[in-house]
XYZ file of C-alpha atoms in Angstrom:
94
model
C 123.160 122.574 71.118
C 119.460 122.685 72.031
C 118.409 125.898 73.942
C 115.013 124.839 75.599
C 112.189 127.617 76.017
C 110.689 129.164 79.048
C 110.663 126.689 82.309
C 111.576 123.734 80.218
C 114.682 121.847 80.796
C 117.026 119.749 79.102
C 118.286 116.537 80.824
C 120.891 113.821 79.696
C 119.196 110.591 81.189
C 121.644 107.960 83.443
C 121.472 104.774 82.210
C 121.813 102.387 85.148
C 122.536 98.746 84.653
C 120.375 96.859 86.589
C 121.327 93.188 87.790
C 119.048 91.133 89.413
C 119.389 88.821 92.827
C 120.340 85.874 90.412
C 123.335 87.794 88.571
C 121.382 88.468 85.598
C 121.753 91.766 83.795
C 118.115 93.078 82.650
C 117.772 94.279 78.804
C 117.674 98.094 78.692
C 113.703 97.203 76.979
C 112.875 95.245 80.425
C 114.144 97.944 82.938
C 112.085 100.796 84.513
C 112.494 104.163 82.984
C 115.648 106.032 84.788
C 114.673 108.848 86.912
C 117.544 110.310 87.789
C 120.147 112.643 84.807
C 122.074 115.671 84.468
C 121.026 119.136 83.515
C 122.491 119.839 80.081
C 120.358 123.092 79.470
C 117.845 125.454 81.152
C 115.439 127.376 79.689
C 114.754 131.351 80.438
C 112.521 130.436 83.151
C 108.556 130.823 83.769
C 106.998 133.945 83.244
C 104.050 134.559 85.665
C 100.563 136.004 85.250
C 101.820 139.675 86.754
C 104.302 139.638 83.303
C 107.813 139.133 85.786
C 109.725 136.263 84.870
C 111.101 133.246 87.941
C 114.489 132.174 87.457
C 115.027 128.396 87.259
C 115.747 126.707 90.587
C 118.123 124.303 88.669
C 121.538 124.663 86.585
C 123.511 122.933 84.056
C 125.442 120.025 85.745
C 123.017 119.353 88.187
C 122.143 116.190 88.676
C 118.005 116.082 89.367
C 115.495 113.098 90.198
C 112.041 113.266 88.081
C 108.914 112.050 87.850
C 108.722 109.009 86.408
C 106.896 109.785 82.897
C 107.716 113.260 82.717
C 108.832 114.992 79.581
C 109.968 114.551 75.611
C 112.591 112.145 74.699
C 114.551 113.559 71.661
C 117.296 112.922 69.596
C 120.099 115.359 68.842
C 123.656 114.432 67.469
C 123.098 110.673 67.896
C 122.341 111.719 71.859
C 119.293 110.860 73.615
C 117.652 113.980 75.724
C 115.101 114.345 77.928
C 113.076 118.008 77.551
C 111.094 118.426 80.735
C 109.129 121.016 82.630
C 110.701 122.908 85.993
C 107.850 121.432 87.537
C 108.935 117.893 86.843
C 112.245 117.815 88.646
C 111.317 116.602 92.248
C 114.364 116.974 93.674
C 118.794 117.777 92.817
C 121.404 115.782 94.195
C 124.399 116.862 96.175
């Protein structure tokens, strides 16, 4: 599996089928970019200036909303990943 470095974070995006008023289901090219997945991995966390190191404020299996064009899509195992800084996630879902 990936292991991401420092304050980075490793997300699986959810794919959301959108349908419009009409009925019509939108082609994945034509939809917005999701902002909402599921932490797969979490890095060491940030190290600050004074040398001490913050833990992440996020786990694996959370499920976090981020900004819109944050972060690295990559491909691993025929999976799709998002790598993103701490920073980036805006909020975690109950």
């Amino acid at each position: 599996m990936l292991k991401p470095l420092g304050d980075r974070v490793i997300l699986e995006a959810q794919e959301e089928e959108e349908q419009t008023v009409g009925g019509i289901v939108l082609a994945s090219n034509a939809k917005e970019k999701s902002q909402t997945g599921k932490v797969v991995a979490v890095g060491d966390g940030r190290v600050l200036d004074n040398g001490e190191k913050l833990a992440p404020s996020v786990k694996s299996g959370d499920t976090v909303i981020f900004d819109k064009y944050a972060g690295t899509e990559v491909s691993y195992e025929d999976k799709k990943y998002l790598v993103l800084h701490e920073k980036d996630i805006v909020a975690v879902i109950d």
